[in-house]
Amino acid sequence: MSHVDDYAFRMEHVFKRFRRGDQHDSLRDLIPSLVKRAVRKDRERVLAPEEFWVLNDISFDVKKGETLGIIGHNGAGKSTMLKHLSGIMTPTRGSIEVKGRLSALIEVGAGFHPDLTGRENVFLNGVILGMTRAEVKRKFDEIVDFAGLEEFIDTPVKRYSSGMFARLGFSVAAHLEPDILVIDEVLSVGDFAFQRKGIEKMRAIANSGATVIFVSHNLQAVADFCHRGILLERGRIIEDGPVDRVIRRYLDTAASHAAQRESGPVRIVNTRIAGVRGETGMFGAGTKARVKIGLEASAAVEKVAVVIDLLDSAFHEVFNTSSERLGHAPLSLTDGQRAECEFELDLHLGAGTYYLGVYLHRYDTQREYDHVFPATSFVVTSSQDTRGAANLYPVLTHFESKGTAPGNIVQDRKSAGVGL
Amino acid sequence: MRDALRELLRNRELLYMITWREIRIRYKQSVMGLLWAILMPIIITSAGVVVRLAASHLSGKPITAADIGAIGVKALPWAFFVSALRFGTSSLTANSSLVTKIKFPRLIFPISSVLTSLFDMAIALPVILIILPFAGARLSPELLWAPVLLLIMVIFTAGLCILFSAANLFFRDIKYLVEVVLTFAIFFTPVLYDVSLAGKWRNLLLLNPIAPLLEGLNSSVGLGAPADLRWITYSAAVAIFLFWFGVVFFRRLEPRFAESV
């Protein structure tokens, strides 16, 4: 840990203790818990059997202007980390120092009230996020313009679609001009075009000299956006360094995690990709492969849709589709029921390594039930030397000189060549 | 304590916006709109008139306009107290999405509940001002007591709101406890009657910190007589202590809000 003084953010030996299971939340339960608390000593360091460290001795500095990505598997402590970064939670032990104005884009539109109009919510949300009213007023047109909601700005936001809601929320937050910006998955709101705009905006904020801390499981965005990465596992930092090294470490540990992650009402049990002739792991460009995904519900669950997401070795999205987009109705499962989903793909891909992520979500609310990334990875080989993720099967049909050129042009070229 | 107040001052725009939001929502989609603010005091006053009629029937003393004026004067701050405490107690749990997602002084929530109810009172105030002259109230220097008494009332109410809002975050049954106590508190508080009714038990009733304030309002506004300074001092002391204690208690628990909500 380098202890230079130009840091913008610093965590030193941060510990956070959590308790499994229910907390008492009625007066009736207070008395027994108070007795227990009085009997126990040294609350700071000791763990009761039902307690565990969500953050376990976390120390790191973020330099001014640095872009840091924090990644980790589900349950590694990312969201708790996020809450400590933004100051919503205080650590059980350890210290957190922030230099400058810190804004956290944790959930866009938190604080929006459905009965108020877009305009009213922009002011409300802007002030909640730390702007003054004068500041909001000055940036108002820009905010509305960025969200693309001029016509609806005087409509109550309860009539907005979820996309419009998210766009407006993001837009307010994106105009904060902080010294330190903490972001989580908010960049994944709205449609594709808006996501692009959002990322551009974030990049502009980063380029303006702001320090950015990005907590995400979207490796592509982290790889794109950050120079440095931190990998969390069970509340500890297990890797801290250049972002691609950290992501590689993440991918190495991914397989062991797929089996033991926390499960929602339905989880992805296994993902296999195999060619039509049974080959696995390595495929020829242009061959057909089937992705077989096994699901299992641990409670009754409704409207499950399956999304597959293919990334190339630089974690850029190559391809993404879902059961709903392919016109298949979502599944509802009962407790303990299993399901299987199969996509057949034509691997029109360039040579290289590809990672496949699988997501389960409720298709109307887009609530995520489970995700595994990478669920599997494979290598595509090609007999042709092409580059890039797509394979357009080039055939060189023509490459020859044609007839004889008019003399004076040849002459010109010659003289130009001489001149040079 | 001083830190807390300074922080509030620094976030006054936020306090303003949150209060503005509460008022806006409360009046936006309701048929009665601003009439809501007047409804509560009117109902309390009507109940008081019924009680007074019954009392005058029993004692044989006729009911006077001044009696009704007295009830009106007390009904207004009582309605403020009840509504502020009700909204204030659940102010943190009602805003849980903000409490868990965005960092700012959470003291803003209970205080904005008090300000919102204060706004309601301000709306209803002109009605009382119109009625009072008919109830025999006259302009007198004693009227200057009114703002002082109201200020003590606001401090007392804010203290309770701050205390209960934090407590309710950890123990959800606090809200029901407050509801039950508020429902019956009107019997222990001289809103519909005067403390003189209790005869030699009068002082027992005045131990309720709100009682001297309501009595003081009645005597200064309705009767043009000075308030009882000793009891007012007692109320003010309780109010300030409660406010101080509430803020300290709240700030002590504040770091644990996000994980307990």
XYZ file of C-alpha atoms in Angstrom:
681
model
C 0.000 0.000 0.000
C 1.600 3.224 -1.101
C 0.980 6.036 1.318
C 1.338 8.993 -0.951
C -0.586 12.071 -0.037
C -2.374 12.805 -3.293
C -5.099 10.289 -2.588
C -8.743 11.207 -2.987
C -10.138 8.275 -1.101
C -8.624 5.972 1.470
C -9.822 2.971 3.430
C -7.651 1.745 6.257
C -8.237 -1.600 7.940
C -11.965 -1.443 7.447
C -13.983 -4.217 9.048
C -17.728 -4.635 8.900
C -19.608 -7.167 10.901
C -22.968 -8.495 9.791
C -25.414 -10.776 11.420
C -27.054 -13.671 9.689
C -30.767 -14.120 9.969
C -33.359 -11.800 11.474
C -32.607 -8.884 13.667
C -34.981 -8.149 16.475
C -37.245 -5.354 15.412
C -39.946 -5.149 17.974
C -39.727 -4.027 21.568
C -40.708 -7.500 22.690
C -37.376 -8.859 21.481
C -35.373 -6.013 22.942
C -35.119 -7.199 26.543
C -33.488 -10.583 25.849
C -31.069 -9.009 23.385
C -30.109 -6.268 25.840
C -29.350 -8.887 28.479
C -27.227 -10.793 25.996
C -25.418 -7.643 25.008
C -24.674 -6.732 28.608
C -23.177 -10.164 29.249
C -20.964 -10.175 26.166
C -17.776 -8.134 26.279
C -15.475 -6.585 23.727
C -18.089 -6.026 21.054
C -15.539 -4.607 18.669
C -13.501 -7.647 17.800
C -15.356 -10.758 18.703
C -17.770 -12.565 16.429
C -20.816 -14.296 17.789
C -21.675 -17.579 16.064
C -24.339 -15.936 13.887
C -22.067 -13.066 12.878
C -19.489 -12.771 10.124
C -17.237 -10.160 8.563
C -18.641 -8.807 5.294
C -15.583 -6.629 4.983
C -12.483 -8.071 6.500
C -9.484 -5.769 6.829
C -9.879 -3.713 3.681
C -7.190 -1.130 2.939
C -6.634 0.791 -0.250
C -5.960 4.267 -1.571
C -7.418 5.789 -4.689
C -5.331 8.521 -6.229
C -6.810 11.713 -7.521
C -8.026 11.215 -11.085
C -7.675 7.449 -10.922
C -10.381 5.133 -12.249
C -10.772 2.087 -10.063
C -13.018 -0.894 -10.730
C -14.086 -3.111 -7.848
C -15.273 -6.534 -8.918
C -16.202 -9.717 -7.149
C -18.602 -12.595 -7.287
C -22.028 -12.429 -5.685
C -21.671 -12.301 -1.935
C -18.063 -11.098 -2.018
C -19.050 -7.868 -0.268
C -19.471 -5.551 -3.259
C -22.699 -3.923 -2.162
C -21.482 -3.463 1.400
C -18.316 -1.967 -0.011
C -20.436 0.368 -2.097
C -22.368 1.513 0.970
C -19.134 2.244 2.790
C -17.729 4.086 -0.208
C -20.758 6.314 -0.328
C -20.875 6.835 3.419
C -24.280 5.249 3.973
C -22.806 2.632 6.279
C -20.097 3.129 8.840
C -17.514 0.419 9.450
C -17.412 -1.612 12.631
C -13.709 -0.837 12.786
C -11.225 1.046 10.651
C -11.245 4.441 8.990
C -12.445 5.905 5.728
C -11.158 9.221 4.441
C -12.662 11.208 1.606
C -11.120 14.323 0.098
C -13.544 16.470 -1.824
C -17.150 16.166 -2.839
C -18.204 12.563 -3.254
C -21.307 11.599 -5.177
C -22.659 8.103 -5.332
C -24.824 6.905 -8.178
C -26.132 3.891 -6.374
C -29.665 3.716 -7.478
C -30.904 6.229 -9.956
C -34.218 7.776 -9.140
C -34.062 6.968 -5.422
C -36.096 9.739 -3.919
C -38.246 10.226 -6.969
C -41.847 10.516 -5.942
C -44.342 8.981 -8.369
C -46.967 11.692 -7.860
C -44.620 14.549 -8.649
C -43.853 15.670 -12.180
C -40.554 15.132 -13.915
C -39.663 18.774 -13.350
C -40.432 18.623 -9.625
C -38.497 15.389 -9.256
C -35.450 16.809 -11.009
C -35.283 19.575 -8.414
C -36.023 17.257 -5.524
C -33.558 14.608 -6.625
C -30.901 17.127 -7.525
C -30.990 18.648 -4.051
C -31.124 15.201 -2.428
C -28.000 14.234 -4.339
C -26.218 17.314 -3.101
C -26.787 20.133 -5.569
C -28.150 23.489 -4.555
C -31.426 24.616 -6.063
C -29.622 27.310 -8.009
C -27.322 24.651 -9.443
C -30.242 22.477 -10.513
C -31.924 25.463 -12.079
C -28.803 26.270 -14.064
C -28.419 22.727 -15.331
C -32.092 21.979 -15.694
C -32.312 22.242 -19.485
C -29.174 20.199 -19.896
C -30.529 17.475 -17.597
C -33.847 17.245 -19.377
C -32.197 17.376 -22.761
C -29.788 14.595 -21.825
C -32.665 12.390 -20.698
C -34.553 13.255 -23.888
C -37.780 13.919 -21.988
C -38.665 17.509 -22.926
C -42.259 16.682 -23.811
C -42.955 14.713 -20.652
C -41.244 16.896 -18.117
C -44.516 18.133 -16.649
C -46.070 14.680 -16.451
C -46.090 12.853 -13.103
C -43.314 10.271 -13.200
C -45.741 7.496 -12.294
C -46.852 7.655 -15.916
C -43.288 7.202 -17.136
C -42.082 3.893 -18.483
C -39.353 2.296 -16.416
C -36.858 3.324 -19.071
C -37.902 6.975 -18.941
C -37.778 6.906 -15.168
C -34.262 5.503 -15.184
C -33.116 7.929 -17.851
C -34.273 10.946 -15.898
C -32.749 9.604 -12.693
C -29.455 8.922 -14.374
C -29.454 12.285 -16.051
C -29.861 14.171 -12.774
C -27.098 12.149 -11.188
C -24.791 12.532 -14.162
C -24.815 16.317 -13.809
C -23.433 16.426 -10.302
C -19.821 17.418 -11.093
C -18.274 15.570 -8.153
C -14.596 15.230 -7.213
C -15.128 11.545 -6.541
C -17.794 9.557 -8.299
C -18.931 6.184 -6.996
C -21.008 4.210 -9.475
C -22.538 0.772 -9.552
C -24.624 -0.880 -12.231
C -26.470 2.332 -13.036
C -24.806 2.413 -16.412
C -27.019 -0.457 -17.461
C -30.220 1.592 -17.482
C -32.275 2.507 -20.479
C -31.958 1.320 -24.023
C -28.738 0.698 -25.856
C -28.431 4.213 -27.242
C -28.905 5.719 -23.798
C -26.370 3.362 -22.249
C -23.860 4.581 -24.791
C -24.661 8.148 -23.881
C -24.328 7.314 -20.211
C -20.921 5.773 -20.662
C -19.785 8.749 -22.735
C -20.935 11.061 -19.956
C -19.102 9.034 -17.322
C -16.002 9.122 -19.431
C -16.286 12.886 -19.750
C -16.532 13.149 -15.957
C -13.475 10.917 -15.572
C -11.566 12.906 -18.185
C -12.365 16.137 -16.400
C -10.112 14.906 -13.608
C -12.646 13.306 -11.284
C -11.757 10.166 -9.401
C -14.071 7.317 -10.352
C -14.761 4.176 -8.327
C -16.850 1.703 -10.252
C -18.350 -1.290 -8.471
C -19.762 -3.782 -10.897
C -19.942 -7.296 -12.175
C -20.048 -6.006 -15.720
C -16.487 -6.913 -16.657
C -16.705 -5.319 -20.041
C -17.601 -1.936 -18.607
C -14.957 -2.250 -15.897
C -12.297 -3.254 -18.424
C -13.292 -0.368 -20.669
C -13.534 2.242 -18.040
C -10.967 1.555 -15.361
C -7.206 1.389 -15.280
C -6.935 -0.293 -11.940
C -8.979 -3.114 -10.468
C -9.627 -4.620 -7.083
C -11.004 -8.130 -6.689
C -13.011 -8.874 -3.581
C -13.602 -12.311 -2.218
C -15.354 -13.041 1.066
C -14.804 -9.507 2.201
C -11.083 -9.405 1.486
C -9.059 -7.863 -1.302
C -7.383 -10.755 -3.060
C -6.051 -8.849 -6.045
C -5.237 -5.183 -6.584
C -3.535 -4.006 -9.745
C -3.920 -3.335 -13.461
C -7.484 -4.029 -14.469
C -6.836 -6.807 -16.970
C -4.795 -8.795 -14.487
C -7.554 -8.471 -11.897
C -10.219 -9.539 -14.369
C -8.185 -12.561 -15.379
C -7.942 -13.553 -11.736
C -11.697 -13.104 -11.431
C -12.310 -15.393 -14.367
C -9.944 -17.995 -12.916
C -11.921 -18.106 -9.704
C -15.301 -17.953 -11.430
C -15.887 -21.681 -11.870
C -15.515 -22.530 -8.192
C -17.967 -19.752 -7.396
C -20.720 -20.748 -9.742
C -21.429 -23.730 -7.499
C -21.479 -21.993 -4.128
C -23.011 -18.595 -4.675
C -26.059 -17.370 -2.826
C -29.171 -18.507 -4.563
C -32.358 -16.629 -5.353
C -35.665 -18.366 -5.950
C -34.276 -19.879 -9.115
C -30.677 -20.547 -10.019
C -28.557 -21.645 -12.906
C -27.395 -25.156 -12.150
C -25.192 -25.762 -15.152
C -24.298 -24.360 -18.543
C -22.782 -26.421 -21.295
C -21.863 -25.578 -24.797
C -21.332 -28.372 -27.267
C -21.064 -28.619 -31.009
C -23.584 -30.619 -32.988
C -20.991 -33.356 -33.391
C -20.350 -33.392 -29.668
C -17.186 -31.313 -29.589
C -16.602 -29.086 -26.545
C -14.231 -26.303 -25.646
C -13.037 -25.604 -29.148
C -15.117 -24.930 -32.209
C -14.414 -24.207 -35.810
C -15.660 -20.850 -37.068
C -19.053 -21.150 -38.704
C -20.038 -24.394 -36.998
C -23.230 -24.833 -35.032
C -23.181 -25.143 -31.265
C -25.869 -25.655 -28.655
C -25.882 -23.872 -25.302
C -27.730 -25.967 -22.758
C -28.693 -24.267 -19.499
C -30.150 -26.128 -16.538
C -32.263 -24.228 -13.992
C -33.666 -25.192 -10.663
C -36.208 -23.327 -8.576
C -35.936 -23.351 -4.789
C -39.275 -21.585 -4.403
C -42.244 -20.866 -6.613
C -41.089 -18.344 -9.161
C -42.829 -16.532 -11.984
C -42.020 -15.387 -15.497
C -38.428 -16.547 -15.747
C -36.601 -15.488 -18.883
C -33.073 -16.583 -19.808
C -30.511 -14.200 -21.266
C -27.219 -15.257 -22.796
C -24.437 -12.795 -23.304
C -21.300 -13.478 -25.291
C -18.154 -11.430 -24.706
C -14.849 -11.532 -26.516
C -11.476 -11.732 -24.809
C -11.439 -7.973 -24.259
C -14.847 -8.304 -22.563
C -16.688 -6.497 -25.288
C -20.158 -7.707 -25.887
C -20.327 -9.634 -29.119
C -23.802 -10.972 -28.945
C -26.748 -10.997 -26.596
C -30.173 -12.565 -26.820
C -32.858 -13.930 -24.548
C -35.672 -16.422 -24.508
C -38.221 -13.594 -24.481
C -36.615 -11.765 -27.397
C -36.687 -14.972 -29.377
C -40.437 -14.981 -28.862
C -40.640 -17.621 -26.188
C -43.070 -17.043 -23.308
C -41.441 -16.915 -19.844
C -41.625 -19.954 -17.581
C -43.211 -20.148 -14.169
C -41.725 -22.808 -11.913
C -42.871 -24.415 -8.698
C -40.649 -25.179 -5.728
C -37.998 -27.726 -6.623
C -38.922 -27.851 -10.284
C -36.152 -28.042 -12.849
C -36.103 -26.587 -16.319
C -33.853 -26.681 -19.290
C -33.196 -24.092 -21.920
C -31.275 -24.560 -25.118
C -30.064 -22.027 -27.646
C -28.673 -23.112 -30.955
C -26.058 -20.719 -32.288
C -24.160 -20.396 -35.510
C -20.662 -19.463 -34.411
C -19.914 -16.867 -37.026
C -17.015 -15.674 -34.948
C -13.457 -14.718 -35.526
C -10.729 -16.812 -33.976
C -10.255 -16.170 -30.259
C -11.492 -16.869 -26.766
C -15.112 -16.093 -25.867
C -16.910 -15.930 -22.555
C -20.563 -16.757 -22.160
C -22.635 -15.238 -19.357
C -26.080 -16.477 -18.401
C -28.694 -14.356 -16.653
C -32.100 -15.251 -15.289
C -34.545 -12.482 -14.753
C -38.207 -11.815 -14.373
C -39.032 -10.625 -17.806
C -41.602 -7.919 -17.052
C -39.846 -6.195 -14.160
C -36.326 -7.105 -15.296
C -35.571 -8.142 -11.719
C -32.524 -10.365 -11.754
C -32.911 -13.830 -10.245
C -29.461 -15.183 -10.925
C -26.453 -14.671 -13.107
C -23.249 -16.518 -13.791
C -20.399 -14.926 -15.612
C -18.593 -16.543 -17.174
C -20.840 -19.573 -17.217
C -18.527 -21.140 -19.717
C -15.824 -20.143 -22.115
C -14.669 -21.577 -25.438
C -12.180 -21.052 -28.174
C -13.029 -20.503 -31.813
C -10.533 -21.533 -34.436
C -10.530 -20.431 -37.983
C -8.596 -21.667 -40.945
C -8.493 -18.099 -42.190
C -6.424 -15.352 -40.648
C -9.000 -12.714 -39.811
C -9.208 -10.385 -36.861
C -12.135 -9.105 -34.836
C -15.003 -10.837 -33.189
C -17.209 -11.301 -36.216
C -16.446 -13.634 -39.021
C -17.782 -12.480 -42.345
C -16.132 -15.387 -44.204
C -14.146 -13.260 -46.583
C -13.423 -14.571 -49.998
C -10.926 -12.622 -52.000
C -12.476 -12.515 -55.406
C -10.321 -9.957 -57.072
C -6.904 -8.479 -56.633
C -5.165 -7.660 -59.888
C -3.964 -4.701 -61.818
C -6.255 -3.583 -64.579
C -5.222 -2.729 -68.155
C -2.656 0.046 -68.636
C -2.985 3.448 -67.028
C -3.129 6.619 -69.144
C 0.401 7.811 -69.735
C 0.160 11.318 -68.268
C -1.069 10.018 -64.879
C 1.784 7.619 -64.689
C 3.947 10.525 -65.623
C 2.450 12.624 -62.800
C 2.999 9.937 -60.236
C 6.519 9.536 -61.356
C 7.243 13.213 -61.095
C 5.528 13.378 -57.708
C 7.672 10.496 -56.558
C 10.768 12.257 -57.776
C 9.659 15.443 -56.124
C 9.423 13.634 -52.824
C -25.630 18.754 19.322
C -23.961 21.802 17.869
C -22.664 19.671 14.995
C -26.162 18.426 14.331
C -27.582 21.930 14.147
C -24.756 23.140 11.943
C -25.284 20.202 9.621
C -28.978 21.007 9.430
C -28.217 24.589 8.619
C -25.852 23.526 5.870
C -28.536 21.269 4.434
C -31.350 23.770 4.707
C -32.099 23.527 0.999
C -32.579 19.824 1.395
C -34.804 20.352 4.419
C -36.800 22.818 2.383
C -37.145 20.402 -0.554
C -38.155 17.421 1.589
C -40.738 19.542 3.400
C -41.942 20.955 0.127
C -42.316 17.411 -1.216
C -44.378 16.333 1.802
C -46.699 19.315 1.477
C -46.994 18.927 -2.259
C -47.872 15.241 -2.044
C -50.307 15.712 0.789
C -52.273 18.328 -1.097
C -51.807 17.197 -4.657
C -54.138 14.310 -5.131
C -56.777 14.875 -2.521
C -60.302 16.071 -3.177
C -60.279 18.361 -0.200
C -56.898 19.866 -0.816
C -56.085 22.537 1.694
C -59.336 21.909 3.553
C -57.593 18.942 5.128
C -55.575 21.288 7.261
C -58.740 22.872 8.589
C -60.700 19.664 9.010
C -58.793 18.311 11.999
C -59.096 21.454 14.144
C -62.772 21.748 13.223
C -63.486 18.190 14.305
C -61.586 18.670 17.555
C -63.458 21.921 18.215
C -66.814 20.262 17.498
C -65.981 17.474 19.911
C -65.042 20.120 22.462
C -68.347 21.918 21.995
C -70.235 18.670 22.611
C -68.235 18.055 25.785
C -68.858 21.615 26.946
C -72.588 21.359 26.243
C -72.778 18.212 28.299
C -70.811 19.857 31.103
C -72.979 22.956 31.090
C -76.085 20.780 31.163
C -74.793 19.034 34.283
C -73.557 22.117 36.093
C -76.387 24.382 34.959
C -73.873 27.057 33.834
C -74.669 28.217 30.288
C -71.987 27.766 27.617
C -70.403 31.000 26.379
C -68.792 32.077 23.139
C -65.528 32.400 25.032
C -65.662 28.696 25.883
C -65.908 27.773 22.226
C -63.137 30.222 21.341
C -60.957 28.583 23.982
C -61.441 25.181 22.411
C -60.591 26.537 18.980
C -57.396 28.130 20.274
C -56.304 24.827 21.814
C -57.535 22.586 19.001
C -55.162 24.074 16.472
C -51.868 23.383 18.265
C -53.169 20.025 19.417
C -53.938 19.043 15.812
C -50.415 20.152 14.941
C -48.921 18.040 17.705
C -50.862 14.920 16.771
C -50.173 15.104 13.054
C -46.492 15.977 13.470
C -45.937 13.129 15.893
C -47.810 10.667 13.719
C -45.885 11.520 10.545
C -42.652 12.117 12.403
C -42.572 8.717 14.068
C -42.736 6.888 10.764
C -40.707 9.480 8.830
C -37.557 7.362 8.638
C -39.229 4.083 7.796
C -41.404 5.798 5.187
C -38.273 7.123 3.496
C -36.321 3.899 3.761
C -35.210 4.035 0.138
C -33.482 7.345 0.797
C -32.124 6.252 4.163
C -30.442 3.199 2.657
C -29.250 4.720 -0.590
C -28.166 8.277 -0.207
C -26.057 9.926 2.415
C -27.353 13.033 4.103
C -28.312 14.026 7.645
C -31.342 11.894 8.435
C -32.438 14.375 11.094
C -34.043 16.111 8.154
C -36.882 13.595 8.007
C -38.476 14.026 11.453
C -37.878 17.771 11.300
C -39.543 18.058 7.931
C -42.576 16.241 9.390
C -42.776 18.947 12.042
C -42.440 21.695 9.431
C -45.093 20.094 7.253
C -47.549 20.008 10.134
C -46.584 23.564 10.976
C -47.566 24.505 7.451
C -50.955 22.841 7.999
C -51.381 24.910 11.121
C -50.523 28.078 9.252
C -53.245 27.253 6.720
C -55.826 26.819 9.454
C -54.717 29.864 11.418
C -56.799 32.472 9.516
C -59.974 30.555 10.356
C -59.239 30.877 14.065
C -58.336 34.541 13.625
C -61.744 35.184 12.090
C -63.617 33.351 14.847
C -61.714 34.791 17.800
C -63.175 38.339 17.886
C -66.652 36.837 18.048
C -65.522 34.678 20.951
C -64.686 37.787 22.895
C -60.924 37.929 22.256
C -59.421 41.403 22.274
C -56.084 42.727 21.122
C -53.802 42.945 24.120
C -50.057 42.896 24.792
C -50.585 39.407 26.237
C -50.972 38.198 22.648
C -47.196 38.327 22.419
C -47.156 35.169 24.507
C -48.631 33.211 21.618
C -45.511 32.965 19.421
C -43.336 32.106 22.429
C -45.718 29.355 23.521
C -45.939 27.997 19.998
C -42.166 27.939 19.711
C -41.900 25.858 22.888
C -44.582 23.595 21.482
C -42.626 23.138 18.251
C -39.400 22.330 20.106
C -41.209 19.820 22.298
C -42.895 18.188 19.301
C -39.661 18.077 17.306
C -37.861 16.428 20.230
C -40.472 13.691 20.446
C -40.518 13.196 16.664
C -36.726 12.839 16.509
C -36.726 10.388 19.405
C -39.558 8.242 18.106
C -38.488 8.239 14.464
C -35.144 6.700 15.395
C -36.711 4.293 17.859
C -39.306 3.206 15.305
C -36.564 2.280 12.883
C -35.319 -0.358 15.270
C -38.617 -1.336 16.851
C -41.548 -1.152 14.525
C -44.101 -1.368 17.315
C -43.162 2.126 18.526
C -45.464 3.468 15.833
C -48.452 1.582 17.247
C -47.559 2.608 20.745
C -47.557 6.248 19.663
C -50.891 5.779 17.875
C -52.526 4.337 20.986
C -51.135 6.995 23.287
C -52.167 9.772 20.896
C -55.711 8.417 20.683
C -56.199 8.671 24.427
C -53.920 11.584 25.163
C -56.726 14.022 24.475
C -58.329 12.868 27.742
C -55.203 13.676 29.735
C -54.591 16.964 28.009
C -56.722 20.030 28.563
C -57.833 20.471 24.971
C -61.567 19.988 25.284
C -61.673 21.211 28.869
C -59.707 23.591 31.079
C -57.441 22.453 33.888
C -59.551 24.417 36.351
C -62.135 21.689 35.828
C -59.931 19.306 37.769
C -60.054 21.447 40.904
C -57.312 20.508 43.324
C -55.909 17.940 40.838
C -55.124 20.799 38.514
C -51.360 20.617 39.035
C -51.322 16.949 38.189
C -52.736 17.737 34.750
C -50.220 20.519 34.278
C -47.365 18.050 34.639
C -48.148 17.104 31.051
C -45.764 19.559 29.349
C -48.333 20.432 26.705
C -50.968 21.433 29.255
C -49.325 24.665 30.477
C -48.744 25.675 26.840
C -52.378 25.146 25.843
C -53.615 26.850 28.991
C -51.220 29.698 28.372
C -52.436 30.092 24.804
C -56.003 30.144 26.000
C -55.419 32.770 28.644
C -53.212 35.024 26.517
C -55.140 34.822 23.252
C -58.676 34.138 24.469
C -58.809 35.950 27.779
C -56.081 38.548 27.383
C -54.529 37.382 30.648
C -50.844 36.501 31.180
C -49.742 32.899 31.067
C -48.537 31.139 34.196
C -44.826 31.831 34.008
C -43.748 29.075 36.359
C -45.510 26.327 34.474
C -44.386 27.726 31.144
C -40.788 27.603 32.350
C -41.364 23.999 33.318
C -42.695 23.193 29.807
C -39.825 25.009 28.150
C -37.286 23.123 30.243
C -38.874 19.777 29.382
C -39.060 20.742 25.690
C -35.419 21.773 25.486
C -34.227 18.728 27.387
C -36.296 16.425 25.191
C -35.014 18.068 22.032
C -31.426 17.767 23.209
C -31.906 14.183 24.300
C -33.706 13.300 21.052
C -30.916 14.707 18.894
C -28.187 12.980 20.909
C -30.067 9.684 20.843
C -30.740 10.027 17.121
C -27.134 10.848 16.270
C -25.935 7.968 18.363
C -28.023 5.515 16.375
C -27.670 7.189 12.973
C -24.677 5.088 11.781
C -26.789 1.964 12.170
C -29.837 3.240 10.290
C -28.914 1.927 6.859
C -28.502 -1.658 7.973
C -31.486 -1.724 10.303
C -34.219 -0.148 8.246
